[in-house]
PDB file of C-alpha atoms in Angstrom:
ATOM      1  CA  MET A   1       0.000   0.000   0.000  1.00  0.00           C
ATOM      2  CA  ASP A   2       1.138   3.537  -0.633  1.00  0.00           C
ATOM      3  CA  LEU A   3       1.053   6.122   2.147  1.00  0.00           C
ATOM      4  CA  PHE A   4      -2.460   7.306   1.302  1.00  0.00           C
ATOM      5  CA  ASP A   5      -3.852   3.766   1.304  1.00  0.00           C
ATOM      6  CA  PHE A   6      -2.055   2.971   4.562  1.00  0.00           C
ATOM      7  CA  ALA A   7      -3.489   6.066   6.252  1.00  0.00           C
ATOM      8  CA  ALA A   8      -6.980   5.229   5.014  1.00  0.00           C
ATOM      9  CA  ALA A   9      -6.717   1.632   6.199  1.00  0.00           C
ATOM     10  CA  ALA A  10      -5.438   2.751   9.601  1.00  0.00           C
ATOM     11  CA  ALA A  11      -8.190   5.333  10.086  1.00  0.00           C
ATOM     12  CA  PRO A  12     -10.163   4.669  13.282  1.00  0.00           C
ATOM     13  CA  GLN A  13     -13.712   3.409  12.914  1.00  0.00           C
ATOM     14  CA  PRO A  14     -16.335   5.803  14.302  1.00  0.00           C
ATOM     15  CA  SER A  15     -17.760   4.872  17.676  1.00  0.00           C
ATOM     16  CA  ALA A  16     -21.008   5.807  19.367  1.00  0.00           C
ATOM     17  CA  PRO A  17     -21.031   9.184  21.137  1.00  0.00           C
ATOM     18  CA  ALA A  18     -19.581   8.794  24.645  1.00  0.00           C
ATOM     19  CA  PRO A  19     -20.714  11.258  27.335  1.00  0.00           C
ATOM     20  CA  ILE A  20     -17.942  13.346  28.899  1.00  0.00           C
ATOM     21  CA  GLY A  21     -20.201  15.798  30.738  1.00  0.00           C
ATOM     22  CA  PRO A  22     -23.796  17.039  30.870  1.00  0.00           C
ATOM     23  CA  GLY A  23     -24.705  17.756  27.259  1.00  0.00           C
ATOM     24  CA  ALA A  24     -21.174  16.904  26.057  1.00  0.00           C
ATOM     25  CA  VAL A  25     -20.013  13.900  24.022  1.00  0.00           C
ATOM     26  CA  LEU A  26     -16.833  12.524  22.465  1.00  0.00           C
ATOM     27  CA  MET A  27     -17.155  10.797  19.073  1.00  0.00           C
ATOM     28  CA  ARG A  28     -14.090   8.685  18.372  1.00  0.00           C
ATOM     29  CA  GLY A  29     -13.077   8.671  14.691  1.00  0.00           C
ATOM     30  CA  ARG A  30     -16.251  10.459  13.577  1.00  0.00           C
ATOM     31  CA  ALA A  31     -14.447  12.714  11.073  1.00  0.00           C
ATOM     32  CA  ALA A  32     -11.809  10.203   9.914  1.00  0.00           C
ATOM     33  CA  ALA A  33     -13.606   9.344   6.673  1.00  0.00           C
ATOM     34  CA  VAL A  34     -13.580  12.976   5.492  1.00  0.00           C
ATOM     35  CA  ALA A  35     -10.271  14.009   7.068  1.00  0.00           C
ATOM     36  CA  ASP A  36      -8.411  14.305   3.757  1.00  0.00           C
ATOM     37  CA  ALA A  37     -11.139  16.540   2.330  1.00  0.00           C
ATOM     38  CA  LEU A  38     -11.113  18.673   5.482  1.00  0.00           C
ATOM     39  CA  LEU A  39      -7.343  19.155   5.245  1.00  0.00           C
ATOM     40  CA  ARG A  40      -7.591  20.193   1.588  1.00  0.00           C
ATOM     41  CA  GLU A  41     -10.238  22.754   2.523  1.00  0.00           C
ATOM     42  CA  ILE A  42      -8.087  24.049   5.392  1.00  0.00           C
ATOM     43  CA  ALA A  43      -5.244  24.651   2.936  1.00  0.00           C
ATOM     44  CA  ALA A  44      -7.582  26.564   0.615  1.00  0.00           C
ATOM     45  CA  VAL A  45      -8.904  28.723   3.458  1.00  0.00           C
ATOM     46  CA  ALA A  46      -5.358  29.465   4.658  1.00  0.00           C
ATOM     47  CA  GLU A  47      -4.326  30.532   1.163  1.00  0.00           C
ATOM     48  CA  ALA A  48      -6.982  33.257   1.247  1.00  0.00           C
ATOM     49  CA  ALA A  49      -6.735  34.054   4.982  1.00  0.00           C
ATOM     50  CA  PRO A  50      -3.287  32.971   6.277  1.00  0.00           C
ATOM     51  CA  PHE A  51      -2.738  31.522   9.714  1.00  0.00           C
ATOM     52  CA  ARG A  52      -1.520  34.089  12.240  1.00  0.00           C
ATOM     53  CA  ARG A  53      -0.639  34.212  15.927  1.00  0.00           C
ATOM     54  CA  MET A  54      -2.849  36.880  17.409  1.00  0.00           C
ATOM     55  CA  ARG A  55      -2.251  38.869  20.573  1.00  0.00           C
ATOM     56  CA  THR A  56      -4.498  38.885  23.605  1.00  0.00           C
ATOM     57  CA  PRO A  57      -5.869  42.132  25.053  1.00  0.00           C
ATOM     58  CA  GLY A  58      -2.977  41.943  27.522  1.00  0.00           C
ATOM     59  CA  GLY A  59      -0.458  41.963  24.685  1.00  0.00           C
ATOM     60  CA  PHE A  60       0.632  38.307  24.853  1.00  0.00           C
ATOM     61  CA  GLU A  61       1.152  36.426  21.588  1.00  0.00           C
ATOM     62  CA  MET A  62      -0.852  33.199  21.418  1.00  0.00           C
ATOM     63  CA  SER A  63       1.116  29.996  20.798  1.00  0.00           C
ATOM     64  CA  VAL A  64      -1.643  28.656  18.554  1.00  0.00           C
ATOM     65  CA  ALA A  65      -1.913  30.002  14.986  1.00  0.00           C
ATOM     66  CA  MET A  66      -5.452  30.769  13.815  1.00  0.00           C
ATOM     67  CA  THR A  67      -7.606  31.611  10.845  1.00  0.00           C
ATOM     68  CA  SER A  68     -11.350  31.433  10.208  1.00  0.00           C
ATOM     69  CA  CYS A  69     -13.992  30.831   7.587  1.00  0.00           C
ATOM     70  CA  GLY A  70     -17.696  31.546   7.400  1.00  0.00           C
ATOM     71  CA  ALA A  71     -19.684  34.721   7.888  1.00  0.00           C
ATOM     72  CA  ALA A  72     -17.438  35.814  10.761  1.00  0.00           C
ATOM     73  CA  GLY A  73     -14.042  35.076  12.251  1.00  0.00           C
ATOM     74  CA  TRP A  74     -12.820  35.275  15.818  1.00  0.00           C
ATOM     75  CA  VAL A  75     -10.131  37.868  16.524  1.00  0.00           C
ATOM     76  CA  THR A  76      -8.247  39.154  19.529  1.00  0.00           C
ATOM     77  CA  ASP A  77      -6.147  42.288  19.962  1.00  0.00           C
ATOM     78  CA  ARG A  78      -5.837  45.226  22.338  1.00  0.00           C
ATOM     79  CA  ARG A  79      -9.546  45.946  21.761  1.00  0.00           C
ATOM     80  CA  GLY A  80     -10.592  42.575  23.158  1.00  0.00           C
ATOM     81  CA  TYR A  81     -12.061  39.249  22.038  1.00  0.00           C
ATOM     82  CA  ARG A  82     -14.777  39.404  19.386  1.00  0.00           C
ATOM     83  CA  TYR A  83     -16.096  38.238  16.030  1.00  0.00           C
ATOM     84  CA  GLU A  84     -15.506  40.295  12.888  1.00  0.00           C
ATOM     85  CA  ARG A  85     -17.080  39.841   9.463  1.00  0.00           C
ATOM     86  CA  ALA A  86     -13.841  40.841   7.715  1.00  0.00           C
ATOM     87  CA  ASP A  87     -10.312  39.518   8.091  1.00  0.00           C
ATOM     88  CA  PRO A  88      -8.353  42.346   9.755  1.00  0.00           C
ATOM     89  CA  LEU A  89      -5.213  41.386   7.777  1.00  0.00           C
ATOM     90  CA  SER A  90      -6.834  41.943   4.388  1.00  0.00           C
ATOM     91  CA  GLY A  91     -10.024  43.889   5.044  1.00  0.00           C
ATOM     92  CA  ARG A  92     -11.885  41.307   2.935  1.00  0.00           C
ATOM     93  CA  PRO A  93     -14.632  38.942   4.119  1.00  0.00           C
ATOM     94  CA  TRP A  94     -13.418  35.669   5.557  1.00  0.00           C
ATOM     95  CA  PRO A  95     -13.448  32.745   3.109  1.00  0.00           C
ATOM     96  CA  ALA A  96     -16.812  31.028   2.776  1.00  0.00           C
ATOM     97  CA  MET A  97     -17.341  27.970   4.937  1.00  0.00           C
ATOM     98  CA  PRO A  98     -16.877  24.834   2.794  1.00  0.00           C
ATOM     99  CA  GLU A  99     -19.919  22.610   2.534  1.00  0.00           C
ATOM    100  CA  THR A 100     -17.818  19.681   3.788  1.00  0.00           C
ATOM    101  CA  PHE A 101     -17.268  21.628   7.019  1.00  0.00           C
ATOM    102  CA  ARG A 102     -20.888  22.671   7.371  1.00  0.00           C
ATOM    103  CA  ALA A 103     -22.309  19.198   6.775  1.00  0.00           C
ATOM    104  CA  LEU A 104     -19.952  17.555   9.266  1.00  0.00           C
ATOM    105  CA  ALA A 105     -20.738  20.107  11.975  1.00  0.00           C
ATOM    106  CA  ARG A 106     -24.487  19.845  11.388  1.00  0.00           C
ATOM    107  CA  ASP A 107     -24.500  16.051  11.421  1.00  0.00           C
ATOM    108  CA  CYS A 108     -22.282  15.720  14.500  1.00  0.00           C
ATOM    109  CA  ALA A 109     -24.387  18.224  16.412  1.00  0.00           C
ATOM    110  CA  ALA A 110     -27.553  16.324  15.522  1.00  0.00           C
ATOM    111  CA  GLU A 111     -26.009  13.025  16.657  1.00  0.00           C
ATOM    112  CA  ALA A 112     -25.096  14.689  19.950  1.00  0.00           C
ATOM    113  CA  GLY A 113     -28.670  15.827  20.528  1.00  0.00           C
ATOM    114  CA  TYR A 114     -28.536  19.319  19.020  1.00  0.00           C
ATOM    115  CA  PRO A 115     -30.700  19.310  15.868  1.00  0.00           C
ATOM    116  CA  ASP A 116     -30.805  22.183  13.387  1.00  0.00           C
ATOM    117  CA  PHE A 117     -27.314  23.471  14.216  1.00  0.00           C
ATOM    118  CA  ALA A 118     -26.324  25.943  11.490  1.00  0.00           C
ATOM    119  CA  PRO A 119     -22.830  27.315  12.243  1.00  0.00           C
ATOM    120  CA  ASP A 120     -21.886  30.665  10.784  1.00  0.00           C
ATOM    121  CA  ALA A 121     -18.253  30.659  11.956  1.00  0.00           C
ATOM    122  CA  CYS A 122     -15.465  28.087  11.975  1.00  0.00           C
ATOM    123  CA  LEU A 123     -12.243  28.836  13.842  1.00  0.00           C
ATOM    124  CA  ILE A 124      -9.279  26.871  12.505  1.00  0.00           C
ATOM    125  CA  ASN A 125      -6.437  26.401  14.967  1.00  0.00           C
ATOM    126  CA  ARG A 126      -2.990  25.096  14.051  1.00  0.00           C
ATOM    127  CA  TYR A 127      -0.978  23.629  16.922  1.00  0.00           C
ATOM    128  CA  GLU A 128       2.712  22.929  16.524  1.00  0.00           C
ATOM    129  CA  PRO A 129       4.771  21.145  19.210  1.00  0.00           C
ATOM    130  CA  GLY A 130       4.860  23.351  22.302  1.00  0.00           C
ATOM    131  CA  ALA A 131       1.590  25.153  21.535  1.00  0.00           C
ATOM    132  CA  ARG A 132      -1.227  25.028  24.073  1.00  0.00           C
ATOM    133  CA  MET A 133      -4.605  26.564  24.868  1.00  0.00           C
ATOM    134  CA  SER A 134      -5.222  27.572  28.467  1.00  0.00           C
ATOM    135  CA  LEU A 135      -8.530  26.873  30.189  1.00  0.00           C
ATOM    136  CA  HIS A 136     -11.199  29.237  28.889  1.00  0.00           C
ATOM    137  CA  GLN A 137     -14.901  29.589  28.143  1.00  0.00           C
ATOM    138  CA  ASP A 138     -16.358  30.162  24.666  1.00  0.00           C
ATOM    139  CA  ARG A 139     -18.666  33.061  25.452  1.00  0.00           C
ATOM    140  CA  ASP A 140     -18.154  35.575  22.610  1.00  0.00           C
ATOM    141  CA  GLU A 141     -20.928  34.010  20.511  1.00  0.00           C
ATOM    142  CA  HIS A 142     -24.351  35.649  20.281  1.00  0.00           C
ATOM    143  CA  ASP A 143     -26.391  32.458  20.721  1.00  0.00           C
ATOM    144  CA  LEU A 144     -25.141  30.449  23.695  1.00  0.00           C
ATOM    145  CA  ALA A 145     -28.033  28.007  23.264  1.00  0.00           C
ATOM    146  CA  GLN A 146     -26.162  26.563  20.279  1.00  0.00           C
ATOM    147  CA  PRO A 147     -23.395  23.990  20.840  1.00  0.00           C
ATOM    148  CA  ILE A 148     -19.705  23.977  19.988  1.00  0.00           C
ATOM    149  CA  VAL A 149     -18.514  21.284  17.569  1.00  0.00           C
ATOM    150  CA  SER A 150     -14.764  20.610  17.707  1.00  0.00           C
ATOM    151  CA  VAL A 151     -12.887  18.413  15.183  1.00  0.00           C
ATOM    152  CA  SER A 152      -9.316  17.141  15.717  1.00  0.00           C
ATOM    153  CA  LEU A 153      -6.925  16.369  12.848  1.00  0.00           C
ATOM    154  CA  GLY A 154      -3.290  15.307  12.929  1.00  0.00           C
ATOM    155  CA  LEU A 155      -1.165  14.888  16.039  1.00  0.00           C
ATOM    156  CA  PRO A 156      -2.929  13.731  19.219  1.00  0.00           C
ATOM    157  CA  CYS A 157      -3.485  16.154  22.061  1.00  0.00           C
ATOM    158  CA  VAL A 158      -4.743  16.113  25.639  1.00  0.00           C
ATOM    159  CA  PHE A 159      -8.071  17.944  25.829  1.00  0.00           C
ATOM    160  CA  GLN A 160      -9.081  19.314  29.226  1.00  0.00           C
ATOM    161  CA  PHE A 161     -12.792  19.548  29.998  1.00  0.00           C
ATOM    162  CA  GLY A 162     -13.751  21.126  33.279  1.00  0.00           C
ATOM    163  CA  GLY A 163     -16.854  22.729  34.677  1.00  0.00           C
ATOM    164  CA  PRO A 164     -18.625  26.076  35.087  1.00  0.00           C
ATOM    165  CA  GLU A 165     -15.860  27.548  37.258  1.00  0.00           C
ATOM    166  CA  ARG A 166     -12.180  27.863  36.446  1.00  0.00           C
ATOM    167  CA  ALA A 167     -11.419  25.924  39.632  1.00  0.00           C
ATOM    168  CA  SER A 168     -13.831  23.075  38.764  1.00  0.00           C
ATOM    169  CA  PRO A 169     -12.292  19.595  38.502  1.00  0.00           C
ATOM    170  CA  VAL A 170     -10.840  18.918  35.058  1.00  0.00           C
ATOM    171  CA  ALA A 171     -11.027  15.646  33.139  1.00  0.00           C
ATOM    172  CA  LYS A 172      -8.392  14.847  30.511  1.00  0.00           C
ATOM    173  CA  HIS A 173      -9.181  13.152  27.200  1.00  0.00           C
ATOM    174  CA  GLU A 174      -6.700  12.206  24.491  1.00  0.00           C
ATOM    175  CA  LEU A 175      -8.012  13.413  21.134  1.00  0.00           C
ATOM    176  CA  ARG A 176      -6.738  11.691  18.018  1.00  0.00           C
ATOM    177  CA  HIS A 177      -7.032  12.212  14.263  1.00  0.00           C
ATOM    178  CA  GLY A 178     -10.715  12.288  13.320  1.00  0.00           C
ATOM    179  CA  ASP A 179     -12.145  12.632  16.825  1.00  0.00           C
ATOM    180  CA  VAL A 180     -15.030  15.057  17.384  1.00  0.00           C
ATOM    181  CA  VAL A 181     -16.211  16.656  20.630  1.00  0.00           C
ATOM    182  CA  VAL A 182     -19.602  18.376  20.929  1.00  0.00           C
ATOM    183  CA  TRP A 183     -20.725  20.324  23.977  1.00  0.00           C
ATOM    184  CA  GLY A 184     -23.732  22.511  24.682  1.00  0.00           C
ATOM    185  CA  GLY A 185     -26.721  22.878  26.960  1.00  0.00           C
ATOM    186  CA  PRO A 186     -25.577  22.565  30.596  1.00  0.00           C
ATOM    187  CA  SER A 187     -21.918  22.350  29.558  1.00  0.00           C
ATOM    188  CA  ARG A 188     -21.930  25.144  26.965  1.00  0.00           C
ATOM    189  CA  LEU A 189     -19.889  27.467  29.194  1.00  0.00           C
ATOM    190  CA  PHE A 190     -17.679  24.818  30.768  1.00  0.00           C
ATOM    191  CA  TYR A 191     -13.984  25.656  30.918  1.00  0.00           C
ATOM    192  CA  HIS A 192     -11.820  23.701  28.498  1.00  0.00           C
ATOM    193  CA  GLY A 193      -8.330  23.791  27.018  1.00  0.00           C
ATOM    194  CA  VAL A 194      -5.485  21.844  25.418  1.00  0.00           C
ATOM    195  CA  LEU A 195      -2.261  20.842  27.143  1.00  0.00           C
ATOM    196  CA  ARG A 196       1.063  21.604  25.479  1.00  0.00           C
ATOM    197  CA  LEU A 197       1.342  19.621  22.241  1.00  0.00           C
ATOM    198  CA  LYS A 198       4.068  16.988  22.282  1.00  0.00           C
ATOM    199  CA  GLN A 199       6.634  16.432  19.545  1.00  0.00           C
ATOM    200  CA  GLY A 200       5.544  14.042  16.811  1.00  0.00           C
ATOM    201  CA  GLU A 201       4.788  13.438  13.151  1.00  0.00           C
ATOM    202  CA  HIS A 202       1.448  12.488  11.647  1.00  0.00           C
ATOM    203  CA  PRO A 203       1.113  11.010   8.121  1.00  0.00           C
ATOM    204  CA  ALA A 204      -1.568  13.540   7.174  1.00  0.00           C
ATOM    205  CA  THR A 205      -0.335  16.735   8.838  1.00  0.00           C
ATOM    206  CA  GLY A 206       3.337  16.341   9.699  1.00  0.00           C
ATOM    207  CA  ALA A 207       4.370  18.004  12.956  1.00  0.00           C
ATOM    208  CA  ALA A 208       1.025  19.713  13.514  1.00  0.00           C
ATOM    209  CA  ARG A 209      -2.492  19.355  14.846  1.00  0.00           C
ATOM    210  CA  TYR A 210      -5.437  21.171  13.290  1.00  0.00           C
ATOM    211  CA  ASN A 211      -8.633  21.892  15.182  1.00  0.00           C
ATOM    212  CA  LEU A 212     -11.892  23.056  13.625  1.00  0.00           C
ATOM    213  CA  THR A 213     -14.381  24.620  16.022  1.00  0.00           C
ATOM    214  CA  PHE A 214     -17.832  25.473  14.740  1.00  0.00           C
ATOM    215  CA  ARG A 215     -20.039  28.083  16.379  1.00  0.00           C
ATOM    216  CA  LYS A 216     -23.198  30.135  15.899  1.00  0.00           C
ATOM    217  CA  ALA A 217     -21.609  33.505  16.462  1.00  0.00           C
ATOM    218  CA  LEU A 218     -23.659  36.313  14.912  1.00  0.00           C
ATOM    219  CA  LYS A 219     -26.998  37.922  15.660  1.00  0.00           C
ATOM    220  CA  PRO A 220     -29.744  36.995  13.188  1.00  0.00           C
ATOM    221  CA  ALA A 221     -29.916  39.414  10.252  1.00  0.00           C
TER     222      ALA A 221
END
């Protein structure tokens, strides 16, 4: 087998959603079958809206590189955390959300118990060895009744999923290529993060992990 065939044969088989909290599930291998298509779409988005390491309101550079697609993208700078309809690097609208992205997010949300999820923003994070995401809440979206759908591609990571307070106990879950996590309802504002990414190489992504996170961010028109 060539490398592509080997990767396809080794792809994990999807498993039933496993609860990891109230209203939160982990779907092992759920995105593995479309992972190659997702990675091609990520490359196309990044060509139009390059990955960048943004700065927090406090002036610290994030270790994770980001871009976005959809009707809005998440940005951070001295003015704070927010969604913008235009990419601040180019002044142009963010790239459209690929249908492959939208369909996966919609279907995973429905399987997790959140029907009719229609994301309007997808944040794309690129982790390289040493990058991490500290515990935080996703609360910049307009509609907090809608879930978050998170897709992992490439190198494995340790995902931390806590509770409603920063000091709440934290559970750790290894996320591998093709895994999907969905959380909403009672857990929508639970703290979560990613521990420092370890060195490694993945056949599909090299020394990197990509994370797609889908949200309903904007007010209705």
